[in-house]
Amino acid sequence: MFRFALTRIGMALPTLLIVAVSVFVLIRLIPGDPAQLMLGDLATPASLADLRARLGLDQSLPVQFGIWFGNVLTGDFGQSISSQQAVLPLILQRFAVSAQIVLAAVFLASLFAVPAGVVAAWKQDSALDIGLVGAATLLLSIPTFWLGLLLLLFFGLKLGWLPVVGYVSIADDWKAGLLYLVMPIMTLFLHEMGVILRMARASTLEVLRLDYITHARAKGLSEGAVLWRHAFKNAFGPTWTLIGLVLGNLLGGIAVVETVFTIPGLGRLLVDAIFARDYPVIQGCMLFVAFTYVLVNLVIDLCYPIFDPRVAAQ
């Protein structure tokens, strides 16, 4: 177990370094002069040269990367060009909003989809199985922005049960804040439930065909004991991996959903920064998204010994 954890952590560190280099290079490929954007069109050549010197833009790319990466390691992601705010606190503030939606949606989707997928595999080719797979396929086929608009139309405009646009922080008013989060959470919940249900069904079907399941049934165990005590634990590994991928991907930014519901999350921050050509925010968001994705999947990997005793023995 200890060696397995060290191996996974050792693999994550070079990944983060490669991501940092990639983010730095990609930002440098964007046309435009950050100093010109910060000072405006009326800036003099002398003031532009002075700002480039202070930002290190007059140095070679390796020196610029060293300065930037050293600052990142100390938590200094730079300053936003448009808002003049420190980038890291701005990212963390927006990330907290996105995390509320994503964590709730993925938790609810997993809570409903995993048991449904297991039962669908158990009742393969039955009316229940066909209905669940059909519903999952339908949910996967609907884009999240369209699903969000349908929820807005029905629950917001037609029934008037939920607010249509806007956002209220739960810290300011938890009741109003929850109302504003219901439809964004429901949109992601419905979409991701289809993804997780299909994976849970496929992995359970594969396990149910193994010899040890036949042996367990031959011993006279009930179908419930065979399914949940013997099949589920081994079948849940691939589904757990998929949940980690979904979670890491969504935590990296749900710009479409946040745009539909006007939620000030991390995805909206990145989109707004791209339109404003706010290079420090773009760079900080991309690095933070990559770090979050790698960290979530590292945690998922470290949890594998719970489902596979062979990993725990390493």
Tab-separated table of C-alpha atoms in Angstrom, residues 44-291:
chain	number	residue	atom	x	y	z
A	44	THR	CA	4.620	55.725	-23.762
A	45	PRO	CA	7.477	53.489	-24.949
A	46	ALA	CA	9.385	54.290	-21.752
A	47	SER	CA	6.533	53.216	-19.478
A	48	LEU	CA	6.032	50.046	-21.530
A	49	ALA	CA	9.721	49.176	-21.261
A	50	ASP	CA	9.674	49.834	-17.518
A	51	LEU	CA	6.626	47.582	-16.984
A	52	ARG	CA	8.103	44.801	-19.123
A	53	ALA	CA	11.256	44.955	-17.005
A	54	ARG	CA	9.244	44.763	-13.754
A	55	LEU	CA	7.216	41.819	-15.081
A	56	GLY	CA	10.288	40.066	-16.427
A	57	LEU	CA	8.946	40.137	-19.999
A	58	ASP	CA	12.262	41.430	-21.314
A	59	GLN	CA	14.024	38.247	-20.179
A	60	SER	CA	14.473	35.020	-22.140
A	61	LEU	CA	11.666	32.417	-21.958
A	62	PRO	CA	13.578	30.041	-19.621
A	63	VAL	CA	14.250	32.927	-17.222
A	64	GLN	CA	10.615	34.047	-17.439
A	65	PHE	CA	9.450	30.502	-16.675
A	66	GLY	CA	11.795	30.249	-13.712
A	67	ILE	CA	10.512	33.529	-12.253
A	68	TRP	CA	6.871	32.593	-12.858
A	69	PHE	CA	7.168	29.036	-11.547
A	70	GLY	CA	9.049	30.216	-8.462
A	71	ASN	CA	6.256	32.675	-7.736
A	72	VAL	CA	3.630	29.955	-8.269
A	73	LEU	CA	5.339	27.713	-5.716
A	74	THR	CA	4.943	30.499	-3.155
A	75	GLY	CA	1.266	30.998	-4.038
A	76	ASP	CA	1.793	34.120	-6.150
A	77	PHE	CA	-0.124	33.667	-9.416
A	78	GLY	CA	0.260	37.302	-10.376
A	79	GLN	CA	-2.247	40.129	-10.659
A	80	SER	CA	-5.281	40.374	-12.904
A	81	ILE	CA	-4.900	42.926	-15.701
A	82	SER	CA	-8.593	43.841	-15.810
A	83	SER	CA	-9.527	43.873	-12.106
A	84	GLN	CA	-6.091	44.482	-10.525
A	85	GLN	CA	-6.852	41.716	-7.997
A	86	ALA	CA	-4.465	38.972	-6.943
A	87	VAL	CA	-5.154	35.978	-9.186
A	88	LEU	CA	-5.064	33.116	-6.656
A	89	PRO	CA	-7.659	34.543	-4.211
A	90	LEU	CA	-9.868	35.338	-7.210
A	91	ILE	CA	-9.573	31.770	-8.485
A	92	LEU	CA	-10.264	30.263	-5.059
A	93	GLN	CA	-13.331	32.467	-4.605
A	94	ARG	CA	-14.796	31.372	-7.948
A	95	PHE	CA	-13.724	27.749	-7.449
A	96	ALA	CA	-15.713	27.564	-4.201
A	97	VAL	CA	-18.875	28.399	-6.159
A	98	SER	CA	-18.182	25.763	-8.833
A	99	ALA	CA	-17.244	23.143	-6.235
A	100	GLN	CA	-20.612	23.464	-4.480
A	101	ILE	CA	-22.423	22.613	-7.702
A	102	VAL	CA	-20.061	19.907	-8.927
A	103	LEU	CA	-19.653	17.997	-5.651
A	104	ALA	CA	-23.394	17.931	-5.019
A	105	ALA	CA	-24.181	16.867	-8.602
A	106	VAL	CA	-21.569	14.089	-8.753
A	107	PHE	CA	-22.511	12.791	-5.292
A	108	LEU	CA	-26.207	12.601	-6.191
A	109	ALA	CA	-25.484	11.100	-9.616
A	110	SER	CA	-23.289	8.403	-8.065
A	111	LEU	CA	-25.820	7.721	-5.313
A	112	PHE	CA	-28.569	7.001	-7.833
A	113	ALA	CA	-26.668	5.748	-10.885
A	114	VAL	CA	-24.397	3.112	-9.301
A	115	PRO	CA	-27.209	1.031	-7.709
A	116	ALA	CA	-29.319	1.507	-10.840
A	117	GLY	CA	-26.473	0.274	-13.047
A	118	VAL	CA	-25.889	-2.768	-10.848
A	119	VAL	CA	-29.580	-3.672	-10.873
A	120	ALA	CA	-29.747	-3.161	-14.651
A	121	ALA	CA	-26.861	-5.618	-15.095
A	122	TRP	CA	-28.515	-8.096	-12.735
A	123	LYS	CA	-31.762	-7.883	-14.759
A	124	GLN	CA	-30.004	-7.888	-18.137
A	125	ASP	CA	-32.327	-7.666	-21.167
A	126	SER	CA	-35.389	-7.232	-18.969
A	127	ALA	CA	-37.831	-4.325	-19.338
A	128	LEU	CA	-36.158	-2.656	-16.347
A	129	ASP	CA	-32.708	-2.949	-17.934
A	130	ILE	CA	-33.913	-1.615	-21.282
A	131	GLY	CA	-35.695	1.277	-19.593
A	132	LEU	CA	-32.677	2.274	-17.486
A	133	VAL	CA	-30.239	2.034	-20.395
A	134	GLY	CA	-32.615	3.977	-22.630
A	135	ALA	CA	-33.017	6.730	-20.030
A	136	ALA	CA	-29.244	6.897	-19.524
A	137	THR	CA	-28.637	7.134	-23.278
A	138	LEU	CA	-31.252	9.875	-23.587
A	139	LEU	CA	-29.663	11.896	-20.788
A	140	LEU	CA	-26.249	11.507	-22.413
A	141	SER	CA	-27.630	12.682	-25.749
A	142	ILE	CA	-28.939	16.000	-24.432
A	143	PRO	CA	-26.270	18.754	-24.261
A	144	THR	CA	-25.983	20.320	-20.835
A	145	PHE	CA	-26.803	23.813	-22.103
A	146	TRP	CA	-30.038	22.571	-23.690
A	147	LEU	CA	-30.971	20.566	-20.603
A	148	GLY	CA	-30.337	23.650	-18.481
A	149	LEU	CA	-32.525	25.788	-20.731
A	150	LEU	CA	-35.338	23.224	-20.504
A	151	LEU	CA	-35.147	23.275	-16.703
A	152	LEU	CA	-35.168	27.083	-16.760
A	153	LEU	CA	-38.212	27.116	-19.008
A	154	PHE	CA	-40.184	24.567	-16.992
A	155	PHE	CA	-39.282	25.204	-13.338
A	156	GLY	CA	-38.382	28.881	-13.676
A	157	LEU	CA	-40.773	30.393	-16.206
A	158	LYS	CA	-43.717	27.976	-16.401
A	159	LEU	CA	-44.038	26.922	-12.760
A	160	GLY	CA	-42.152	29.801	-11.135
A	161	TRP	CA	-40.771	27.522	-8.436
A	162	LEU	CA	-37.114	28.511	-8.823
A	163	PRO	CA	-35.261	31.753	-9.709
A	164	VAL	CA	-34.336	31.988	-13.377
A	165	VAL	CA	-31.040	33.883	-13.334
A	166	GLY	CA	-28.648	35.284	-10.742
A	167	TYR	CA	-26.717	33.995	-7.787
A	168	VAL	CA	-26.835	34.436	-4.021
A	169	SER	CA	-24.025	33.117	-1.839
A	170	ILE	CA	-25.043	30.468	0.673
A	171	ALA	CA	-22.922	32.322	3.228
A	172	ASP	CA	-25.124	35.410	2.812
A	173	ASP	CA	-28.516	33.701	2.645
A	174	TRP	CA	-28.463	29.913	2.676
A	175	LYS	CA	-32.111	29.453	1.761
A	176	ALA	CA	-31.970	31.748	-1.285
A	177	GLY	CA	-28.540	30.405	-2.173
A	178	LEU	CA	-29.814	26.826	-2.293
A	179	LEU	CA	-32.692	27.843	-4.551
A	180	TYR	CA	-30.263	29.369	-7.052
A	181	LEU	CA	-28.159	26.188	-7.052
A	182	VAL	CA	-30.960	23.661	-7.556
A	183	MET	CA	-31.193	23.860	-11.350
A	184	PRO	CA	-27.412	23.944	-12.053
A	185	ILE	CA	-26.984	20.909	-9.792
A	186	MET	CA	-29.937	19.144	-11.422
A	187	THR	CA	-28.536	19.789	-14.908
A	188	LEU	CA	-25.192	18.176	-14.115
A	189	PHE	CA	-26.846	15.453	-12.022
A	190	LEU	CA	-29.053	14.281	-14.890
A	191	HIS	CA	-26.259	14.348	-17.467
A	192	GLU	CA	-23.600	12.623	-15.371
A	193	MET	CA	-26.061	10.045	-14.047
A	194	GLY	CA	-26.303	8.640	-17.558
A	195	VAL	CA	-22.515	8.338	-17.831
A	196	ILE	CA	-22.059	6.634	-14.462
A	197	LEU	CA	-25.062	4.302	-14.860
A	198	ARG	CA	-23.770	2.890	-18.132
A	199	MET	CA	-20.301	2.290	-16.685
A	200	ALA	CA	-21.703	0.646	-13.535
A	201	ARG	CA	-23.851	-1.649	-15.664
A	202	ALA	CA	-21.008	-2.615	-18.019
A	203	SER	CA	-18.509	-3.365	-15.234
A	204	THR	CA	-21.093	-5.356	-13.251
A	205	LEU	CA	-22.018	-7.425	-16.318
A	206	GLU	CA	-18.351	-8.290	-16.804
A	207	VAL	CA	-17.963	-9.422	-13.200
A	208	LEU	CA	-21.215	-11.432	-13.189
A	209	ARG	CA	-19.803	-13.615	-15.990
A	210	LEU	CA	-16.720	-14.649	-13.959
A	211	ASP	CA	-16.278	-18.150	-12.547
A	212	TYR	CA	-16.236	-17.134	-8.894
A	213	ILE	CA	-19.758	-15.711	-9.258
A	214	THR	CA	-20.940	-19.059	-10.654
A	215	HIS	CA	-19.221	-20.766	-7.734
A	216	ALA	CA	-20.919	-18.457	-5.232
A	217	ARG	CA	-24.313	-19.268	-6.743
A	218	ALA	CA	-23.507	-22.993	-6.686
A	219	LYS	CA	-22.883	-22.717	-2.939
A	220	GLY	CA	-26.509	-21.687	-2.527
A	221	LEU	CA	-26.019	-17.996	-1.774
A	222	SER	CA	-28.957	-15.730	-2.452
A	223	GLU	CA	-28.878	-13.464	-5.509
A	224	GLY	CA	-28.706	-10.435	-3.233
A	225	ALA	CA	-25.631	-11.803	-1.452
A	226	VAL	CA	-23.974	-12.711	-4.746
A	227	LEU	CA	-24.690	-9.320	-6.230
A	228	TRP	CA	-23.807	-6.970	-3.397
A	229	ARG	CA	-21.296	-8.995	-1.362
A	230	HIS	CA	-19.302	-10.588	-4.167
A	231	ALA	CA	-19.941	-8.816	-7.465
A	232	PHE	CA	-20.350	-5.190	-6.442
A	233	LYS	CA	-16.986	-4.678	-4.756
A	234	ASN	CA	-15.009	-5.918	-7.769
A	235	ALA	CA	-17.280	-4.209	-10.269
A	236	PHE	CA	-17.087	-0.815	-8.580
A	237	GLY	CA	-13.398	-0.186	-9.402
A	238	PRO	CA	-13.890	1.000	-13.015
A	239	THR	CA	-16.931	3.026	-11.987
A	240	TRP	CA	-14.926	4.675	-9.205
A	241	THR	CA	-12.269	5.633	-11.766
A	242	LEU	CA	-14.924	7.142	-14.015
A	243	ILE	CA	-16.392	9.104	-11.105
A	244	GLY	CA	-12.942	10.554	-10.468
A	245	LEU	CA	-12.552	11.551	-14.122
A	246	VAL	CA	-16.007	13.153	-14.144
A	247	LEU	CA	-15.330	14.982	-10.895
A	248	GLY	CA	-11.928	16.266	-11.992
A	249	ASN	CA	-13.294	17.365	-15.355
A	250	LEU	CA	-16.246	19.234	-13.854
A	251	LEU	CA	-14.198	20.858	-11.096
A	252	GLY	CA	-11.970	22.219	-13.827
A	253	GLY	CA	-14.782	24.442	-14.980
A	254	ILE	CA	-18.420	24.106	-15.978
A	255	ALA	CA	-18.448	27.205	-18.137
A	256	VAL	CA	-21.508	26.241	-20.182
A	257	VAL	CA	-23.736	25.573	-17.174
A	258	GLU	CA	-22.426	28.627	-15.344
A	259	THR	CA	-23.153	30.776	-18.389
A	260	VAL	CA	-26.705	29.446	-18.756
A	261	PHE	CA	-27.528	30.086	-15.101
A	262	THR	CA	-25.270	33.175	-14.710
A	263	ILE	CA	-23.272	31.512	-11.921
A	264	PRO	CA	-19.983	33.291	-11.081
A	265	GLY	CA	-17.852	30.152	-11.009
A	266	LEU	CA	-14.397	29.175	-12.221
A	267	GLY	CA	-15.551	28.396	-15.751
A	268	ARG	CA	-17.109	31.839	-16.160
A	269	LEU	CA	-13.932	33.426	-14.794
A	270	LEU	CA	-11.809	31.653	-17.406
A	271	VAL	CA	-14.169	32.550	-20.266
A	272	ASP	CA	-14.301	36.203	-19.199
A	273	ALA	CA	-10.504	36.291	-18.883
A	274	ILE	CA	-10.099	34.897	-22.400
A	275	PHE	CA	-12.369	37.564	-23.870
A	276	ALA	CA	-10.532	40.267	-21.882
A	277	ARG	CA	-7.128	38.753	-22.784
A	278	ASP	CA	-6.257	38.778	-19.094
A	279	TYR	CA	-3.142	36.622	-19.363
A	280	PRO	CA	-2.352	36.190	-15.641
A	281	VAL	CA	-5.909	34.982	-14.926
A	282	ILE	CA	-5.917	32.653	-17.944
A	283	GLN	CA	-2.559	31.228	-16.927
A	284	GLY	CA	-3.605	30.847	-13.292
A	285	CYS	CA	-6.943	29.239	-14.151
A	286	MET	CA	-5.385	26.720	-16.544
A	287	LEU	CA	-2.741	25.723	-14.021
A	288	PHE	CA	-5.289	25.488	-11.191
A	289	VAL	CA	-7.627	23.383	-13.332
A	290	ALA	CA	-4.814	20.982	-14.220
A	291	PHE	CA	-3.683	20.778	-10.593
